[in-house]
Short mmCIF file of C-alpha atoms in Angstrom, two decimals:
data_model
loop_
_atom_site.label_atom_id
_atom_site.label_comp_id
_atom_site.label_asym_id
_atom_site.label_seq_id
_atom_site.Cartn_x
_atom_site.Cartn_y
_atom_site.Cartn_z
CA MET A 1 26.69 -49.82 -6.30
CA LEU A 2 24.48 -46.77 -6.82
CA ASN A 3 23.62 -44.55 -3.90
CA PRO A 4 19.94 -45.11 -2.85
CA ILE A 5 19.29 -41.37 -2.90
CA LEU A 6 20.66 -41.19 -6.47
CA ILE A 7 18.36 -44.06 -7.50
CA VAL A 8 15.36 -42.22 -6.05
CA ILE A 9 16.36 -39.03 -7.89
CA LEU A 10 16.73 -40.89 -11.19
CA ILE A 11 13.32 -42.56 -10.76
CA ILE A 12 11.67 -39.20 -10.04
CA ILE A 13 13.35 -37.62 -13.09
CA ALA A 14 12.11 -40.50 -15.25
CA TRP A 15 8.59 -40.03 -13.84
CA VAL A 16 8.65 -36.31 -14.63
CA LEU A 17 9.78 -37.04 -18.20
CA ILE A 18 6.95 -39.55 -18.65
CA LEU A 19 4.45 -36.96 -17.38
CA ALA A 20 5.85 -34.33 -19.74
CA ILE A 21 5.45 -36.66 -22.74
CA ALA A 22 1.98 -37.85 -21.70
CA ALA A 23 0.70 -34.40 -20.65
CA PRO A 24 -1.12 -33.54 -23.93
CA PHE A 25 -3.03 -36.85 -23.86
CA ILE A 26 -3.80 -36.60 -20.13
CA ARG A 27 -5.26 -33.10 -20.47
CA LYS A 28 -7.66 -34.26 -23.21
CA SER A 29 -8.93 -37.23 -21.18
CA LYS A 30 -11.83 -37.00 -18.75
CA HIS A 31 -10.47 -40.00 -16.87
CA PHE A 32 -7.00 -38.60 -16.13
CA SER A 33 -5.69 -35.37 -14.66
CA PHE A 34 -2.79 -34.01 -12.63
CA MET A 35 -2.51 -33.40 -8.89
CA GLY A 36 0.92 -31.79 -8.67
CA PRO A 37 3.45 -34.47 -9.73
CA ALA A 38 0.84 -37.24 -9.30
CA ILE A 39 -1.67 -38.63 -11.79
CA MET A 40 -5.33 -38.89 -10.86
CA VAL A 41 -7.15 -41.84 -12.48
CA LYS A 42 -10.81 -40.90 -12.30
CA ALA A 43 -13.99 -42.91 -12.26
CA VAL A 44 -16.77 -40.48 -13.19
CA LYS A 45 -19.55 -43.06 -12.96
CA ASN A 46 -20.66 -45.86 -10.64
CA ARG A 47 -20.35 -43.91 -7.38
CA LYS A 48 -23.50 -45.47 -5.95
CA ILE A 49 -21.50 -47.18 -3.21
CA MET A 50 -20.65 -43.77 -1.74
CA ASP A 51 -24.31 -42.71 -1.86
CA LYS A 52 -25.37 -45.96 -0.18
CA VAL A 53 -22.81 -45.58 2.60
CA SER A 54 -23.64 -41.91 3.17
CA SER A 55 -27.37 -42.68 3.36
CA LYS A 56 -26.83 -45.15 6.21
CA PHE A 57 -23.83 -43.54 7.91
CA PRO A 58 -24.49 -40.93 10.65
CA GLY A 59 -22.49 -38.40 8.66
CA ILE A 60 -23.87 -35.28 10.35
CA ILE A 61 -22.97 -36.50 13.84
CA PHE A 62 -19.58 -37.74 12.66
CA SER A 63 -18.80 -34.48 10.86
CA ARG A 64 -19.58 -32.50 14.03
CA LEU A 65 -17.30 -34.82 16.00
CA SER A 66 -14.63 -34.36 13.33
CA VAL A 67 -14.71 -30.59 13.82
CA VAL A 68 -13.88 -31.06 17.50
CA LEU A 69 -11.19 -33.61 16.70
CA VAL A 70 -9.54 -31.35 14.13
CA ILE A 71 -9.49 -28.41 16.55
CA ILE A 72 -7.81 -30.60 19.18
CA SER A 73 -5.47 -32.14 16.60
CA SER A 74 -4.42 -28.76 15.23
CA VAL A 75 -3.46 -27.65 18.73
CA ILE A 76 -1.48 -30.88 19.25
CA ALA A 77 0.22 -30.46 15.87
CA MET A 78 1.23 -26.87 16.69
CA VAL A 79 2.56 -28.01 20.09
CA PHE A 80 4.64 -30.68 18.34
CA LEU A 81 6.00 -28.09 15.91
CA LEU A 82 6.83 -25.62 18.67
CA TYR A 83 8.41 -28.34 20.80
CA GLY A 84 10.44 -29.66 17.87
CA SER A 85 11.67 -26.17 17.01
CA TYR A 86 12.57 -25.57 20.65
CA LEU A 87 14.58 -28.79 20.84
CA ALA A 88 16.32 -27.97 17.57
CA THR A 89 17.32 -24.63 19.08
CA ILE A 90 18.72 -25.90 22.40
CA GLU A 91 20.17 -29.29 21.40
CA HIS A 92 23.91 -29.40 20.94
CA ASN A 93 26.36 -32.06 19.84
CA VAL A 94 23.71 -34.20 18.17
CA ARG A 95 23.89 -35.63 14.70
CA PRO A 96 21.28 -34.01 12.43
CA PRO A 97 18.79 -36.48 10.91
CA SER A 98 18.84 -37.34 7.21
CA LEU A 99 16.50 -35.19 5.15
CA LEU A 100 14.91 -38.44 3.89
CA LEU A 101 13.45 -38.94 7.39
CA TYR A 102 11.18 -35.93 6.81
CA LEU A 103 9.45 -37.73 3.91
CA VAL A 104 6.64 -40.06 4.97
CA LEU A 105 7.18 -42.32 1.97
CA PRO A 106 7.86 -46.06 2.35
CA GLY A 107 11.01 -47.14 0.55
CA ILE A 108 12.39 -43.59 0.54
CA ASN A 109 12.26 -42.88 4.27
CA PRO A 110 14.55 -45.61 5.70
CA ALA A 111 12.57 -45.72 8.95
CA ILE A 112 9.30 -46.71 7.26
CA PRO A 113 9.03 -50.39 6.25
CA ILE A 114 7.91 -50.95 2.68
CA VAL A 115 5.13 -53.50 3.38
CA TYR A 116 3.62 -52.16 6.60
CA GLY A 117 4.29 -48.55 5.57
CA THR A 118 2.80 -48.83 2.09
CA LEU A 119 -0.34 -50.69 3.16
CA SER A 120 -1.02 -48.38 6.10
CA LEU A 121 -0.38 -45.24 4.00
CA ILE A 122 -2.71 -46.37 1.22
CA ALA A 123 -5.40 -47.37 3.75
CA ALA A 124 -5.08 -44.03 5.58
CA VAL A 125 -5.29 -41.93 2.39
CA VAL A 126 -8.14 -43.96 0.85
CA ILE A 127 -10.28 -43.78 4.00
CA HIS A 128 -9.40 -40.09 4.45
CA GLU A 129 -10.62 -39.22 0.96
CA PHE A 130 -13.60 -41.57 1.10
CA PHE A 131 -14.95 -39.82 4.18
CA HIS A 132 -14.58 -36.42 2.53
CA GLY A 133 -16.95 -37.79 -0.11
CA ILE A 134 -19.38 -39.41 2.35
CA VAL A 135 -19.81 -36.22 4.36
CA ALA A 136 -20.09 -34.15 1.18
CA ARG A 137 -22.91 -36.39 -0.09
CA LYS A 138 -24.56 -36.30 3.34
CA HIS A 139 -24.75 -32.53 2.93
CA ASN A 140 -26.03 -32.87 -0.68
CA ILE A 141 -22.75 -31.76 -2.28
CA THR A 142 -22.14 -33.42 -5.65
CA VAL A 143 -19.13 -35.73 -5.92
CA LYS A 144 -17.90 -35.39 -9.50
CA ALA A 145 -15.32 -38.18 -9.44
CA VAL A 146 -13.47 -40.68 -7.32
CA GLY A 147 -10.34 -42.59 -8.21
CA ALA A 148 -6.78 -43.64 -7.56
CA LEU A 149 -3.72 -41.46 -7.13
CA PHE A 150 -0.37 -42.48 -8.64
CA PHE A 151 3.07 -41.09 -7.96
CA ILE A 152 5.30 -43.73 -9.60
CA VAL A 153 3.32 -46.30 -7.56
CA PRO A 154 -0.26 -46.19 -6.20
CA ILE A 155 -0.20 -43.91 -3.15
CA GLY A 156 -3.89 -43.63 -2.34
CA ALA A 157 -7.19 -42.32 -3.56
CA PHE A 158 -9.05 -39.07 -4.01
CA VAL A 159 -12.57 -37.71 -3.99
CA GLU A 160 -13.46 -34.70 -6.12
CA PRO A 161 -16.52 -32.80 -4.88
CA ASP A 162 -18.06 -30.17 -7.12
CA GLU A 163 -15.79 -27.17 -6.51
CA LYS A 164 -18.50 -24.58 -7.17
CA GLU A 165 -20.95 -26.22 -4.76
CA VAL A 166 -18.28 -26.48 -2.05
CA THR A 167 -17.28 -22.83 -2.52
CA GLU A 168 -20.89 -21.63 -2.30
CA ALA A 169 -21.78 -23.90 0.64
CA ASN A 170 -22.39 -22.62 4.15
CA PRO A 171 -19.01 -22.32 6.00
CA VAL A 172 -20.38 -24.69 8.67
CA VAL A 173 -20.99 -27.38 6.03
CA ARG A 174 -17.72 -26.71 4.24
CA ARG A 175 -15.79 -26.95 7.51
CA ARG A 176 -17.40 -30.31 8.27
CA ILE A 177 -16.39 -31.67 4.87
CA PHE A 178 -12.77 -30.64 5.31
CA ALA A 179 -12.73 -31.92 8.89
CA SER A 180 -14.06 -35.38 8.03
CA GLY A 181 -10.82 -36.62 6.41
CA PRO A 182 -8.47 -35.85 9.32
CA GLY A 183 -11.30 -36.77 11.70
CA ILE A 184 -11.60 -40.36 10.48
CA ASN A 185 -7.80 -40.73 10.57
CA ILE A 186 -7.75 -39.70 14.22
CA VAL A 187 -10.62 -42.07 15.05
CA ILE A 188 -8.86 -45.01 13.36
CA ALA A 189 -5.59 -44.15 15.12
CA PHE A 190 -7.38 -44.02 18.48
CA VAL A 191 -9.18 -47.34 17.94
CA ALA A 192 -5.96 -49.06 16.79
CA LEU A 193 -4.15 -47.66 19.83
CA LEU A 194 -6.83 -48.91 22.25
CA ILE A 195 -6.60 -52.42 20.77
CA LEU A 196 -2.80 -52.32 21.05
CA LEU A 197 -2.70 -51.08 24.64
CA PHE A 198 -5.55 -53.05 26.19
CA ALA A 199 -5.95 -56.18 24.02
CA MET A 200 -2.54 -56.97 22.52
CA ALA A 201 0.12 -55.55 24.86
CA PRO A 202 -0.98 -57.45 28.00
CA LEU A 203 -0.63 -60.74 26.10
CA ALA A 204 3.11 -60.38 25.40
CA THR A 205 5.10 -61.16 28.56
CA PRO A 206 8.88 -61.60 29.05
CA ILE A 207 10.01 -65.22 29.18
CA HIS A 208 12.81 -64.26 31.62
CA GLN A 209 13.54 -61.26 33.82
CA GLY A 210 16.85 -59.69 32.87
CA LEU A 211 18.61 -57.01 30.85
CA TYR A 212 17.83 -56.48 27.17
CA VAL A 213 21.09 -55.92 25.27
CA GLU A 214 20.73 -53.05 22.80
CA SER A 215 24.35 -53.05 21.63
CA VAL A 216 27.75 -54.50 22.50
CA GLN A 217 31.20 -52.90 22.38
CA ALA A 218 32.61 -53.86 18.97
CA ASN A 219 35.64 -56.15 18.70
CA SER A 220 35.73 -56.82 22.41
CA ALA A 221 35.63 -59.81 24.73
CA TYR A 222 31.89 -59.14 25.10
CA SER A 223 30.93 -59.61 21.43
CA LYS A 224 29.85 -63.19 22.20
CA ILE A 225 26.92 -61.82 24.24
CA GLY A 226 25.23 -60.54 21.09
CA ALA A 227 22.88 -57.59 20.57
CA GLN A 228 19.09 -58.03 20.87
CA SER A 229 19.60 -60.83 23.39
CA GLU A 230 18.85 -60.87 27.12
CA ILE A 231 21.28 -61.28 30.01
CA THR A 232 19.57 -63.26 32.77
CA SER A 233 22.50 -63.48 35.21
CA VAL A 234 25.99 -62.09 35.85
CA GLY A 235 27.85 -63.92 38.61
CA ASN A 236 25.55 -63.78 41.63
CA PHE A 237 23.35 -61.07 40.10
CA SER A 238 20.12 -62.23 38.47
CA GLY A 239 16.55 -61.10 37.80
CA GLU A 240 15.73 -57.55 38.83
CA ASP A 241 19.06 -57.25 40.72
CA LEU A 242 20.68 -56.90 37.28
CA ASN A 243 18.96 -53.53 36.88
CA SER A 244 21.39 -51.99 39.37
CA ILE A 245 24.56 -53.95 38.55
CA LEU A 246 26.19 -50.87 36.98
CA GLU A 247 25.93 -49.04 40.31
CA ASN A 248 26.31 -51.98 42.73
CA ALA A 249 28.59 -54.61 41.15
CA THR A 250 31.03 -56.26 43.59
CA ILE A 251 33.02 -58.46 41.20
CA THR A 252 36.75 -57.72 40.95
CA PRO A 253 37.52 -55.86 37.68
CA GLY A 254 38.89 -58.18 35.02
CA GLU A 255 37.81 -61.38 36.78
CA MET A 256 36.36 -63.95 34.37
CA THR A 257 32.69 -64.15 35.28
CA ASN A 258 29.81 -66.42 34.31
CA VAL A 259 27.13 -64.67 32.24
CA THR A 260 23.89 -66.37 31.20
CA VAL A 261 22.43 -65.13 27.91
CA PHE A 262 18.97 -65.87 26.50
CA ASN A 263 19.07 -65.67 22.71
CA GLY A 264 15.33 -66.21 22.19
CA ILE A 265 15.75 -69.96 21.81
CA SER A 266 17.87 -71.20 24.71
CA LEU A 267 19.98 -70.08 27.67
CA VAL A 268 23.71 -69.96 26.89
CA LYS A 269 26.48 -69.61 29.48
CA GLU A 270 29.48 -67.46 28.60
CA LYS A 271 32.60 -66.31 30.48
CA VAL A 272 33.57 -62.66 30.16
CA PRO A 273 35.77 -60.28 32.19
CA ALA A 274 33.81 -58.24 34.77
CA GLY A 275 34.12 -54.51 35.15
CA LEU A 276 33.32 -51.04 33.92
CA VAL A 277 34.20 -50.79 30.24
CA VAL A 278 35.13 -47.57 28.46
CA VAL A 279 32.77 -47.29 25.47
CA GLY A 280 33.56 -43.67 24.63
CA THR A 281 35.70 -40.68 25.56
CA ILE A 282 34.74 -37.01 25.50
CA LYS A 283 36.74 -34.41 23.63
CA GLY A 284 38.23 -31.73 25.86
CA PHE A 285 38.94 -34.05 28.79
CA SER A 286 42.10 -36.00 29.64
CA ALA A 287 40.74 -39.48 28.80
CA TYR A 288 40.15 -38.42 25.18
CA LYS A 289 42.49 -40.41 22.90
CA ASN A 290 44.48 -41.56 25.95
CA ILE A 291 42.19 -44.40 27.03
CA SER A 292 41.46 -47.16 24.50
CA LEU A 293 37.81 -48.01 23.86
CA GLY A 294 36.94 -51.42 25.26
CA SER A 295 39.35 -51.03 28.18
CA ILE A 296 38.25 -52.11 31.66
CA ILE A 297 38.82 -49.53 34.40
CA TYR A 298 40.85 -51.54 36.89
CA SER A 299 41.79 -48.95 39.53
CA ILE A 300 42.26 -45.25 40.29
CA ASN A 301 45.16 -44.31 42.53
CA GLY A 302 45.48 -47.98 43.52
CA THR A 303 41.81 -48.47 44.50
CA HIS A 304 39.81 -51.12 42.58
CA ILE A 305 36.82 -49.72 40.71
CA TYR A 306 33.88 -52.13 40.97
CA ASN A 307 30.99 -49.89 39.92
CA THR A 308 29.95 -46.35 39.00
CA THR A 309 28.99 -45.48 42.56
CA GLN A 310 32.58 -46.04 43.65
CA LEU A 311 34.02 -44.29 40.58
CA THR A 312 31.87 -41.20 41.14
CA SER A 313 32.65 -41.11 44.86
CA ILE A 314 36.40 -41.16 44.24
CA LEU A 315 36.31 -38.42 41.60
CA ASP A 316 33.94 -36.27 43.66
CA HIS A 317 36.57 -36.13 46.43
CA ILE A 318 39.38 -35.05 44.10
CA PRO A 319 39.49 -31.33 43.21
CA PRO A 320 39.73 -30.56 39.46
CA GLY A 321 43.22 -30.04 38.06
CA ASN A 322 44.86 -32.87 40.01
CA ASN A 323 46.84 -35.78 38.59
CA ILE A 324 45.42 -39.28 39.02
CA THR A 325 46.73 -42.70 38.02
CA MET A 326 44.20 -44.84 36.22
CA SER A 327 45.00 -48.48 35.53
CA THR A 328 43.16 -50.21 32.71
CA LEU A 329 42.98 -53.73 31.41
CA THR A 330 42.25 -54.73 27.83
CA TYR A 331 41.30 -58.10 26.35
CA THR A 332 42.21 -59.36 22.90
CA ASN A 333 40.54 -62.53 21.62
CA GLY A 334 39.42 -63.34 25.14
CA LYS A 335 42.92 -63.10 26.58
CA SER A 336 44.06 -60.26 28.82
CA SER A 337 46.89 -57.98 27.85
CA THR A 338 49.20 -56.28 30.32
CA PHE A 339 47.90 -53.56 32.59
CA GLU A 340 48.32 -50.02 31.38
CA ASN A 341 48.84 -47.11 33.76
CA HIS A 342 47.67 -43.67 32.62
CA THR A 343 48.42 -40.36 34.28
CA LEU A 344 45.40 -38.12 33.76
CA VAL A 345 44.72 -34.54 34.76
CA THR A 346 41.19 -34.26 36.06
CA GLY A 347 38.80 -31.73 34.59
CA SER A 348 35.80 -30.02 36.18
CA LYS A 349 32.44 -31.77 36.37
CA TYR A 350 30.90 -28.28 36.35
CA ASN A 351 32.50 -27.49 32.97
CA TYR A 352 31.21 -30.76 31.52
CA TYR A 353 27.61 -30.07 32.53
CA ALA A 354 27.88 -26.43 31.44
CA GLN A 355 28.69 -27.65 27.93
CA TYR A 356 26.53 -30.78 27.59
CA ASP A 357 23.64 -30.54 30.07
CA PRO A 358 23.30 -27.03 31.57
CA SER A 359 19.92 -27.73 33.21
CA ALA A 360 21.49 -30.46 35.38
CA ASN A 361 24.50 -28.39 36.45
CA ARG A 362 25.21 -27.66 40.13
CA VAL A 363 27.54 -25.17 41.84
CA SER A 364 28.95 -28.04 43.94
CA TYR A 365 30.31 -29.61 40.72
CA LYS A 366 33.01 -26.93 40.58
CA ASN A 367 34.94 -28.83 43.26
CA GLN A 368 34.41 -32.28 41.71
CA SER A 369 36.54 -33.98 39.06
CA PHE A 370 35.62 -35.35 35.67
CA ILE A 371 37.90 -37.36 33.35
CA GLY A 372 35.68 -37.71 30.25
CA VAL A 373 34.92 -41.42 29.98
CA GLU A 374 31.63 -42.96 28.89
CA ILE A 375 31.22 -46.34 30.54
CA SER A 376 28.96 -49.36 30.74
CA TYR A 377 29.07 -52.63 32.62
CA LEU A 378 30.44 -55.49 30.48
CA GLY A 379 30.66 -53.14 27.52
CA ILE A 380 26.96 -53.38 26.72
CA SER A 381 24.17 -50.86 26.33
CA SER A 382 21.17 -52.38 28.07
CA VAL A 383 17.77 -51.70 29.62
CA PRO A 384 15.59 -53.86 31.88
CA ILE A 385 13.42 -56.22 29.81
CA ASN A 386 10.23 -54.75 31.32
CA GLU A 387 11.35 -51.26 30.32
CA ILE A 388 11.93 -52.21 26.69
CA ARG A 389 8.62 -54.07 26.79
CA SER A 390 6.78 -50.90 27.86
CA GLU A 391 8.54 -48.95 25.14
CA VAL A 392 7.92 -51.24 22.16
CA LEU A 393 4.38 -52.16 23.23
CA GLY A 394 3.48 -48.52 23.84
CA THR A 395 2.29 -48.98 27.42
CA THR A 396 4.56 -46.12 28.53
CA MET A 397 1.73 -43.91 27.24
CA LEU A 398 -0.45 -45.05 30.15
CA SER A 399 1.99 -43.94 32.84
CA SER A 400 3.48 -40.94 31.02
CA PRO A 401 1.17 -39.70 28.22
CA TRP A 402 3.41 -36.98 26.80
CA TYR A 403 6.71 -38.89 26.87
CA GLY A 404 4.98 -42.15 25.97
CA THR A 405 3.32 -40.65 22.89
CA LEU A 406 6.61 -39.14 21.68
CA SER A 407 8.35 -42.46 22.37
CA ALA A 408 5.71 -44.43 20.42
CA ILE A 409 5.92 -42.08 17.42
CA ALA A 410 9.73 -42.36 17.50
CA LEU A 411 9.81 -46.19 17.52
CA PRO A 412 10.38 -46.51 13.74
CA PHE A 413 13.33 -44.10 13.95
CA THR A 414 14.98 -46.14 16.72
CA GLY A 415 14.62 -49.39 14.79
CA LEU A 416 11.99 -50.81 17.16
CA SER A 417 9.03 -50.96 14.77
CA PRO A 418 8.32 -53.31 13.21
CA ILE A 419 9.54 -55.07 16.35
CA PRO A 420 12.80 -56.89 15.46
CA GLY A 421 12.41 -60.68 15.40
CA LYS A 422 15.19 -61.24 17.94
CA LEU A 423 13.53 -58.89 20.41
CA ALA A 424 10.10 -60.42 19.80
CA SER A 425 11.50 -63.88 20.55
CA LEU A 426 12.22 -62.79 24.15
CA PHE A 427 8.46 -62.66 24.85
CA SER A 428 5.81 -65.33 25.10
CA THR A 429 2.59 -64.87 23.12
CA PRO A 430 -0.84 -66.57 23.46
CA PHE A 431 -0.78 -67.89 19.88
CA ASN A 432 1.60 -68.28 16.94
CA PRO A 433 4.29 -65.54 17.35
CA PHE A 434 4.43 -64.85 13.59
CA ILE A 435 0.70 -64.11 13.49
CA PHE A 436 0.70 -62.24 16.82
CA TRP A 437 3.55 -59.88 15.95
CA GLY A 438 2.29 -59.47 12.38
CA LEU A 439 -1.07 -58.33 13.75
CA PHE A 440 0.61 -56.15 16.37
CA ASN A 441 2.85 -54.42 13.81
CA THR A 442 -0.10 -53.92 11.45
CA LEU A 443 -2.14 -52.23 14.17
CA PHE A 444 0.82 -50.09 15.19
CA TRP A 445 1.37 -48.84 11.65
CA LEU A 446 -2.33 -48.11 11.23
CA PHE A 447 -2.08 -46.02 14.39
CA TRP A 448 1.19 -44.37 13.34
CA MET A 449 0.21 -43.47 9.79
CA ASP A 450 -3.36 -42.36 10.59
CA PHE A 451 -2.25 -40.34 13.60
CA LEU A 452 0.42 -38.45 11.65
CA LEU A 453 -1.84 -37.99 8.62
CA GLY A 454 -4.65 -36.76 10.87
CA ILE A 455 -2.73 -34.19 12.91
CA THR A 456 -0.65 -33.06 9.92
CA ASN A 457 -3.78 -32.36 7.87
CA ALA A 458 -5.21 -30.48 10.84
CA LEU A 459 -2.41 -27.90 10.63
CA PRO A 460 -3.67 -24.47 9.49
CA PHE A 461 -1.59 -24.55 6.30
CA PHE A 462 -2.96 -23.66 2.87
CA ILE A 463 -2.19 -26.97 1.10
CA LEU A 464 -3.78 -29.05 3.89
CA ASP A 465 -7.38 -29.60 4.98
CA GLY A 466 -6.58 -27.55 8.07
CA GLY A 467 -5.94 -24.46 5.96
CA GLN A 468 -9.52 -24.22 4.67
CA PHE A 469 -10.82 -25.45 8.04
CA PHE A 470 -9.04 -22.54 9.73
CA LYS A 471 -10.51 -20.01 7.29
CA ASP A 472 -14.04 -21.35 7.75
CA THR A 473 -13.59 -21.34 11.52
CA LEU A 474 -12.72 -17.63 11.37
CA LYS A 475 -15.73 -17.02 9.11
CA ILE A 476 -18.08 -18.84 11.50
CA SER A 477 -16.58 -17.03 14.51
CA SER A 478 -17.29 -13.67 12.87
CA ARG A 479 -21.00 -14.32 13.42
CA ARG A 480 -20.41 -13.62 17.09
CA ARG A 481 -20.43 -9.98 18.03
CA ILE A 482 -17.02 -10.13 19.71
CA PHE A 483 -15.39 -11.44 16.49
CA LYS A 484 -17.52 -9.43 14.07
CA LYS A 485 -14.50 -7.84 12.33
CA LEU A 486 -13.38 -11.29 11.18
CA GLY A 487 -16.29 -11.32 8.74
CA ASP A 488 -14.16 -9.29 6.32
CA ASP A 489 -12.70 -11.72 3.75
CA LYS A 490 -9.54 -9.63 3.48
CA THR A 491 -8.98 -9.84 7.25
CA ILE A 492 -9.52 -13.59 7.20
CA ALA A 493 -7.09 -13.94 4.29
CA ASN A 494 -4.44 -11.88 6.12
CA ILE A 495 -4.81 -13.91 9.34
CA SER A 496 -4.55 -17.14 7.35
CA LEU A 497 -1.45 -15.85 5.58
CA ILE A 498 0.19 -15.10 8.93
CA MET A 499 -0.68 -18.57 10.21
CA ASN A 500 0.71 -20.14 7.03
CA PHE A 501 3.96 -18.25 7.56
CA ILE A 502 4.20 -19.39 11.20
CA VAL A 503 3.66 -23.05 10.31
CA PHE A 504 6.12 -22.89 7.41
CA PHE A 505 8.72 -21.10 9.53
CA LEU A 506 8.48 -23.66 12.36
CA ILE A 507 8.91 -26.58 9.94
CA LEU A 508 11.80 -24.90 8.13
CA TRP A 509 13.46 -23.79 11.37
CA GLU A 510 13.50 -27.31 12.77
CA ILE A 511 15.22 -28.62 9.63
CA VAL A 512 17.68 -25.74 9.24
CA ALA A 513 18.59 -25.53 12.93
CA LEU A 514 19.39 -29.24 13.16
CA GLU A 515 21.34 -29.22 9.90
CA HIS A 516 23.58 -26.40 11.17
CA ILE A 517 24.35 -27.79 14.63
#
């Protein structure tokens, strides 16, 4: 089977060859031309619809609003770039993302769904270009052509104002034209977000109160629980009490315990061994390669370990460098094996935090032990159902705007948008779930694509709308006495060049820094 990346490369090579062969014919045609590696299919007549819309649309007011929106968006975009570069600099021991994730192309970027991604991208680009034309016509700038843009498949539309008229236009008018595209994208993103947060999200409520299972320890006695299901009870723990079971469990380690699981259709009762399960070990500490993944921590120095509170308390009272005896219990095909006793030399909690989370380190950790195990209760990775609800429905943005916005943008990369069917089945909806979640996902991708297209185009970079917008802003500012020196075209060009370099460097740094972690 061919590698997907190789298939994409072969398709692109074939496209380039087709363009090379067709180039002489395309250059002679008034209906076709190139835009980089894409083909522009032009309609040079019948643009009356744009004139009709511009005559009735409050284009002047909208274009002024767009200028404000682009200024705000460019600041947000630069903050994102700076923040991303900062994280790429300080993050350690993380797996760098695939380079395909940097391409906002459905079918190539694995995080972007083909249907929702393609439709939302085309809609965002078409509306973006259409509003460039509407505002241009509102300011009496000739629109020479409109049409479709192809890069292997249709990827959007374009509007081609008269270049000479745009160049000779007042910088205020020119800035409004360039701002209108990103401006309408931001408006659409904002409207879609408001509908999601205040009309759609409140209608989806959890059927049960429990723990959403993100993943389960592979090949373990817990596999029967199943990922993307919901645990509604464990022994005597149920409802919101499950949120603290990791810290407060009182069930004897290894004891077969009743667990109720909601699979989106019905409640199923299972029996699994209770306890803290080792789901990972950390290199450089004594548990690494000595403790089998999937093992239940039974006891330390003869004391049963029921929960993380007890585990932490015991290790905190043992100075680093001491020997401890850890007993573990493993299950194969639902049946317990014999106990295993491990003699481990404790490491320093201070050294662990110094390496993996320096900002959370404390001097007191120097006298506390660490053995290097990553654990979970019942071998599952889980979050409260209301917490995952806030995340996938975007309502985290209301309580924590900065984190919530980053979380919403990251949903496609965490596999939570479009919302997986199994997860969606854990919620009740006011009408047919297929229609409800289809509408919800459509609105989300309109928000996602328009938001990213809007703030990206607002960046002061020469190939984007924000590049010319930035130049015109400097030109307009030079009319004020305090910025009079900016009126020199050479000065404006030099400042723009510096800004282009900064933007390019930040983008490149984020990619290079992560790739070389």
